[in-house]
């Protein structure tokens, strides 16, 4: 299906002090099957809100969100979330954290071990299967979370700043790992980040969100070959795109007061 994840004039609001405040207004987007789309924008522009709505974790006020042609009314087996804060189960070791997804999917116990072994190998944690989350670095924790997300075997990966809590170097390693996995599986990915370099390096297409209330204001295709060449991030093409995206974001005057009834701007 060409338009696998779609939002059509979706508006999402939260109750606040007895009123309803719109966090995202009239957002339309569409993500093709097996496409990698990055959602970029300043803090508070509604990236998480929109991603949660696609995941079926928050309801929408008006408009529609569809996945595989069906309206999203809650979480579903074809969509899985990866959060910034890893959200691992502290009382389970690495193997059992990944196994959790298989339990949720009711994969019979006898079939679980080879699947977990394969996924742990894929994320480079084959030798840490019996470690507990507290014994792992941030990068390793996020690798467990990614292995667990893959274990759900969903078509759509919804990733909310998954590398935001990692140091710069670990982040680069994790980006390369994610691309390697994605090139092997070609899942549909919606990846939220506020890091423009990360978005250009990873995505087929970048959607820029602006704030007050959040909406998608521009879109940039990244027409670089896959797998991305090692020097892509220092190429003229990369820097040119980065310049254009910076320009678009800076053109946004975040100091202007929000209109009545709109969400306050936070930067
Ligand atoms: P981003 O992920 O881009 O930083 P969010 O989606 O977290 O933005 O937030 C968008 C807007 O919605 C902000 O104004 C924020 O304060 C508001 N918001 C987010 N979550 C909630 C919530 N659970 N209750 C009330 N307001 C919220
Ligand atoms: Mg967020």
Short mmCIF file of C-alpha atoms and ligand atoms in Angstrom, two decimals:
data_model
loop_
_atom_site.label_atom_id
_atom_site.label_comp_id
_atom_site.label_asym_id
_atom_site.label_seq_id
_atom_site.Cartn_x
_atom_site.Cartn_y
_atom_site.Cartn_z
CA UNK A 1 0.00 0.00 0.00
CA UNK A 2 1.43 3.31 -1.01
CA UNK A 3 0.05 5.44 1.81
CA UNK A 4 0.61 3.23 4.80
CA UNK A 5 0.38 5.71 7.66
CA UNK A 6 -1.84 8.70 7.10
CA UNK A 7 -3.09 11.66 9.06
CA UNK A 8 -5.86 13.69 7.55
CA UNK A 9 -6.46 17.06 9.19
CA UNK A 10 -5.84 15.54 12.58
CA UNK A 11 -6.35 17.81 15.57
CA UNK A 12 -5.22 16.65 19.00
CA UNK A 13 -5.98 18.51 22.21
CA UNK A 14 -5.31 18.09 25.92
CA UNK A 15 -7.46 19.25 28.81
CA UNK A 16 -5.72 21.98 30.78
CA UNK A 17 -7.19 23.90 33.72
CA UNK A 18 -10.73 23.14 32.68
CA UNK A 19 -10.10 24.15 29.07
CA UNK A 20 -9.09 22.16 26.05
CA UNK A 21 -5.81 23.25 24.48
CA UNK A 22 -4.85 22.15 21.00
CA UNK A 23 -1.37 20.65 20.80
CA UNK A 24 -1.60 19.66 17.14
CA UNK A 25 -3.96 21.23 14.65
CA UNK A 26 -5.04 20.06 11.22
CA UNK A 27 -2.03 17.91 10.54
CA UNK A 28 -2.04 15.94 7.33
CA UNK A 29 0.76 13.63 6.36
CA UNK A 30 1.26 10.35 4.64
CA UNK A 31 4.03 7.82 4.96
CA UNK A 32 4.48 5.14 2.35
CA UNK A 33 4.96 1.49 3.16
CA UNK A 34 8.66 0.90 3.96
CA UNK A 35 9.42 4.59 3.98
CA UNK A 36 11.60 6.20 6.66
CA UNK A 37 10.16 9.57 7.61
CA UNK A 38 11.64 11.96 10.17
CA UNK A 39 9.48 14.42 12.06
CA UNK A 40 11.54 17.45 13.10
CA UNK A 41 10.60 20.52 15.06
CA UNK A 42 11.26 22.55 18.21
CA UNK A 43 10.38 21.31 21.65
CA UNK A 44 6.66 21.58 22.32
CA UNK A 45 5.53 21.61 18.69
CA UNK A 46 3.58 18.39 19.13
CA UNK A 47 5.92 15.72 17.75
CA UNK A 48 5.33 13.31 20.63
CA UNK A 49 1.62 14.06 20.62
CA UNK A 50 1.34 13.28 16.92
CA UNK A 51 3.42 10.12 17.24
CA UNK A 52 1.32 8.95 20.20
CA UNK A 53 -1.82 9.60 18.19
CA UNK A 54 -0.45 7.47 15.34
CA UNK A 55 0.36 4.82 17.95
CA UNK A 56 -3.23 5.02 19.21
CA UNK A 57 -2.11 6.17 22.66
CA UNK A 58 -3.95 9.51 22.56
CA UNK A 59 -7.33 10.19 20.93
CA UNK A 60 -7.80 12.79 18.22
CA UNK A 61 -10.43 15.52 18.38
CA UNK A 62 -11.15 15.73 14.70
CA UNK A 63 -9.80 14.46 11.41
CA UNK A 64 -8.54 10.94 11.02
CA UNK A 65 -5.42 8.83 11.40
CA UNK A 66 -5.20 5.65 9.36
CA UNK A 67 -2.78 2.77 9.24
CA UNK A 68 -2.91 0.30 6.37
CA UNK A 69 -6.14 1.99 5.31
CA UNK A 70 -7.93 1.42 8.63
CA UNK A 71 -8.74 4.22 11.09
CA UNK A 72 -6.55 4.13 14.20
CA UNK A 73 -8.69 3.89 17.33
CA UNK A 74 -6.09 2.47 19.74
CA UNK A 75 -2.81 0.57 19.80
CA UNK A 76 -2.54 -2.25 17.27
CA UNK A 77 -0.19 -5.12 16.44
CA UNK A 78 1.04 -3.43 13.26
CA UNK A 79 2.49 -0.45 15.19
CA UNK A 80 5.15 -0.41 17.89
CA UNK A 81 6.67 2.51 19.83
CA UNK A 82 10.27 3.10 20.88
CA UNK A 83 10.64 5.79 23.56
CA UNK A 84 13.55 8.04 24.47
CA UNK A 85 13.68 6.72 28.03
CA UNK A 86 14.17 3.08 26.94
CA UNK A 87 11.28 1.81 29.12
CA UNK A 88 12.82 -1.55 29.91
CA UNK A 89 11.58 -3.90 32.63
CA UNK A 90 14.20 -3.56 35.39
CA UNK A 91 13.41 -6.90 36.98
CA UNK A 92 13.97 -8.86 33.80
CA UNK A 93 17.32 -9.57 32.20
CA UNK A 94 18.06 -8.59 28.60
CA UNK A 95 16.79 -11.87 27.14
CA UNK A 96 13.53 -11.68 29.10
CA UNK A 97 13.01 -8.04 28.12
CA UNK A 98 13.08 -9.01 24.46
CA UNK A 99 11.04 -12.12 25.19
CA UNK A 100 8.35 -9.88 26.67
CA UNK A 101 7.29 -8.86 23.16
CA UNK A 102 7.02 -12.51 22.13
CA UNK A 103 4.89 -13.24 25.19
CA UNK A 104 2.60 -10.36 24.23
CA UNK A 105 2.35 -11.80 20.73
CA UNK A 106 1.64 -15.25 22.21
CA UNK A 107 4.63 -16.86 20.50
CA UNK A 108 4.92 -20.37 22.05
CA UNK A 109 7.71 -20.64 24.65
CA UNK A 110 9.60 -23.28 22.67
CA UNK A 111 9.98 -20.94 19.70
CA UNK A 112 11.19 -17.91 21.60
CA UNK A 113 14.88 -18.66 22.18
CA UNK A 114 16.06 -18.68 18.54
CA UNK A 115 14.15 -15.46 17.84
CA UNK A 116 15.66 -13.67 20.84
CA UNK A 117 19.13 -15.01 19.97
CA UNK A 118 18.85 -13.67 16.45
CA UNK A 119 17.65 -10.23 17.57
CA UNK A 120 20.31 -9.90 20.30
CA UNK A 121 22.95 -10.78 17.77
CA UNK A 122 21.54 -8.21 15.38
CA UNK A 123 21.85 -5.43 17.95
CA UNK A 124 25.24 -6.63 19.19
CA UNK A 125 24.10 -7.87 22.60
CA UNK A 126 24.54 -11.62 22.20
CA UNK A 127 27.02 -11.64 25.09
CA UNK A 128 24.79 -9.64 27.44
CA UNK A 129 21.64 -11.75 27.40
CA UNK A 130 21.70 -12.31 31.15
CA UNK A 131 22.56 -8.73 32.17
CA UNK A 132 19.92 -6.57 33.84
CA UNK A 133 19.00 -3.09 32.54
CA UNK A 134 20.74 -1.35 35.48
CA UNK A 135 24.00 -2.99 34.44
CA UNK A 136 23.88 -1.56 30.89
CA UNK A 137 24.99 1.73 29.33
CA UNK A 138 22.37 3.98 27.73
CA UNK A 139 23.27 2.79 24.23
CA UNK A 140 22.96 -0.83 25.29
CA UNK A 141 19.59 -0.18 26.93
CA UNK A 142 18.28 1.38 23.76
CA UNK A 143 19.57 -1.60 21.77
CA UNK A 144 17.52 -3.86 24.03
CA UNK A 145 14.50 -1.64 23.44
CA UNK A 146 15.06 -1.82 19.68
CA UNK A 147 15.45 -5.61 19.79
CA UNK A 148 12.22 -5.79 21.77
CA UNK A 149 10.45 -3.52 19.29
CA UNK A 150 11.63 -5.76 16.44
CA UNK A 151 10.42 -8.81 18.34
CA UNK A 152 6.87 -7.45 18.12
CA UNK A 153 7.27 -7.90 14.39
CA UNK A 154 5.12 -4.85 13.65
CA UNK A 155 5.19 -3.23 10.22
CA UNK A 156 5.46 0.27 11.63
CA UNK A 157 8.13 1.51 14.04
CA UNK A 158 7.23 4.75 15.82
CA UNK A 159 10.38 6.17 17.41
CA UNK A 160 10.27 9.17 19.74
CA UNK A 161 13.74 10.72 20.00
CA UNK A 162 15.13 7.23 20.70
CA UNK A 163 18.73 8.45 20.80
CA UNK A 164 18.03 11.74 22.57
CA UNK A 165 19.39 10.54 25.90
CA UNK A 166 22.64 9.21 24.45
CA UNK A 167 26.03 10.91 24.14
CA UNK A 168 27.02 12.13 20.67
CA UNK A 169 29.32 9.25 19.84
CA UNK A 170 26.94 6.50 20.96
CA UNK A 171 24.25 8.27 19.02
CA UNK A 172 26.22 7.96 15.77
CA UNK A 173 26.78 4.26 16.40
CA UNK A 174 23.07 3.76 17.09
CA UNK A 175 22.04 5.67 13.96
CA UNK A 176 24.25 3.43 11.84
CA UNK A 177 22.86 0.35 13.58
CA UNK A 178 19.29 1.48 13.01
CA UNK A 179 19.94 2.04 9.30
CA UNK A 180 21.55 -1.37 9.02
CA UNK A 181 18.50 -2.97 10.63
CA UNK A 182 16.10 -0.90 8.57
CA UNK A 183 17.87 -1.77 5.32
CA UNK A 184 17.51 -5.44 6.24
CA UNK A 185 13.83 -5.26 7.19
CA UNK A 186 12.49 -2.14 5.45
CA UNK A 187 9.84 -1.45 8.02
CA UNK A 188 7.86 1.75 7.85
CA UNK A 189 9.48 4.19 10.29
CA UNK A 190 8.24 7.46 11.73
CA UNK A 191 11.20 8.88 13.62
CA UNK A 192 10.84 11.95 15.83
CA UNK A 193 13.93 14.03 16.50
CA UNK A 194 14.92 17.64 16.97
CA UNK A 195 18.38 16.88 15.54
CA UNK A 196 18.52 17.96 11.89
CA UNK A 197 21.72 16.01 11.14
CA UNK A 198 20.13 12.85 12.50
CA UNK A 199 17.03 13.39 10.38
CA UNK A 200 19.00 13.94 7.16
CA UNK A 201 21.29 10.99 7.78
CA UNK A 202 18.42 8.58 8.48
CA UNK A 203 15.34 9.58 6.58
CA UNK A 204 13.93 9.34 3.08
CA UNK A 205 11.84 12.40 3.82
CA UNK A 206 11.82 15.05 6.53
CA UNK A 207 8.66 16.76 7.75
CA UNK A 208 9.21 20.03 9.58
CA UNK A 209 6.70 20.87 12.30
CA UNK A 210 6.10 24.33 13.66
CA UNK A 211 4.54 25.30 16.89
CA UNK A 212 1.52 27.04 18.36
CA UNK A 213 -0.41 24.76 17.76
CA UNK A 214 1.74 22.19 16.03
CA UNK A 215 1.41 21.58 12.35
CA UNK A 216 3.52 20.28 9.48
CA UNK A 217 4.84 23.30 7.63
CA UNK A 218 7.41 21.95 5.17
CA UNK A 219 8.70 18.78 3.70
CA UNK A 220 12.16 17.86 2.36
CA UNK A 221 12.96 14.68 0.46
CA UNK A 222 16.48 13.32 1.06
CA UNK A 223 17.53 11.93 -2.29
CA UNK A 224 20.67 10.10 -1.27
CA UNK A 225 21.39 6.49 -2.23
CA UNK A 226 20.90 3.57 0.19
CA UNK A 227 22.88 2.39 1.95
CA UNK A 228 24.01 5.91 2.68
CA UNK A 229 27.67 6.41 1.70
CA UNK A 230 30.08 6.88 4.60
CA UNK A 231 30.89 10.44 3.52
CA UNK A 232 27.25 11.42 3.02
CA UNK A 233 27.21 13.47 6.23
CA UNK A 234 30.01 15.71 4.98
CA UNK A 235 28.83 15.90 1.38
CA UNK A 236 27.74 19.12 -0.31
CA UNK A 237 24.25 17.62 -0.72
CA UNK A 238 23.96 16.98 3.03
CA UNK A 239 25.19 20.46 3.97
CA UNK A 240 22.97 22.13 1.40
CA UNK A 241 19.88 20.36 2.75
CA UNK A 242 20.91 21.19 6.30
CA UNK A 243 21.25 24.88 5.35
CA UNK A 244 17.80 24.89 3.79
CA UNK A 245 16.16 23.19 6.77
CA UNK A 246 17.86 25.55 9.22
CA UNK A 247 16.60 28.43 7.13
CA UNK A 248 13.04 27.12 7.29
CA UNK A 249 13.17 26.62 11.04
CA UNK A 250 14.80 29.98 11.75
CA UNK A 251 12.21 31.76 9.63
CA UNK A 252 9.78 30.70 12.31
CA UNK A 253 9.63 33.46 14.93
CA UNK A 254 9.17 31.52 18.14
CA UNK A 255 9.03 34.72 20.23
CA UNK A 256 5.65 35.80 18.92
CA UNK A 257 2.91 35.24 21.49
CA UNK A 258 0.53 32.37 20.77
CA UNK A 259 -2.93 33.24 19.48
CA UNK A 260 -5.87 33.00 21.88
CA UNK A 261 -6.90 29.39 22.39
CA UNK A 262 -3.59 28.07 21.14
CA UNK A 263 -0.98 26.17 23.07
CA UNK A 264 1.78 28.27 24.63
CA UNK A 265 5.08 28.05 22.79
CA UNK A 266 7.91 26.39 24.65
CA UNK A 267 11.48 26.33 23.39
P1 LIG B 1 7.19 17.79 21.45
O1 LIG B 1 7.25 16.30 21.52
O2 LIG B 1 7.30 18.32 20.06
O3 LIG B 1 8.18 18.44 22.37
P2 LIG B 1 4.62 17.49 22.78
O4 LIG B 1 3.80 16.67 21.87
O5 LIG B 1 5.23 16.81 23.94
O6 LIG B 1 5.75 18.27 21.93
O7 LIG B 1 3.75 18.69 23.33
C1 LIG B 1 2.95 19.53 22.50
C2 LIG B 1 2.10 20.44 23.35
O8 LIG B 1 1.14 19.68 24.05
C3 LIG B 1 2.88 21.23 24.40
O9 LIG B 1 2.31 22.50 24.51
C4 LIG B 1 2.67 20.44 25.65
O10 LIG B 1 2.74 21.25 26.79
C5 LIG B 1 1.27 19.86 25.45
N1 LIG B 1 1.13 18.54 26.10
C6 LIG B 1 1.84 17.43 25.82
N2 LIG B 1 1.44 16.38 26.56
C7 LIG B 1 0.45 16.86 27.37
C8 LIG B 1 -0.40 16.26 28.37
N3 LIG B 1 -0.30 14.98 28.68
N4 LIG B 1 -1.32 17.07 28.97
C9 LIG B 1 -1.44 18.37 28.63
N5 LIG B 1 -0.68 18.98 27.70
C10 LIG B 1 0.24 18.25 27.06
MG1 LIG B 2 8.56 15.03 22.54
#
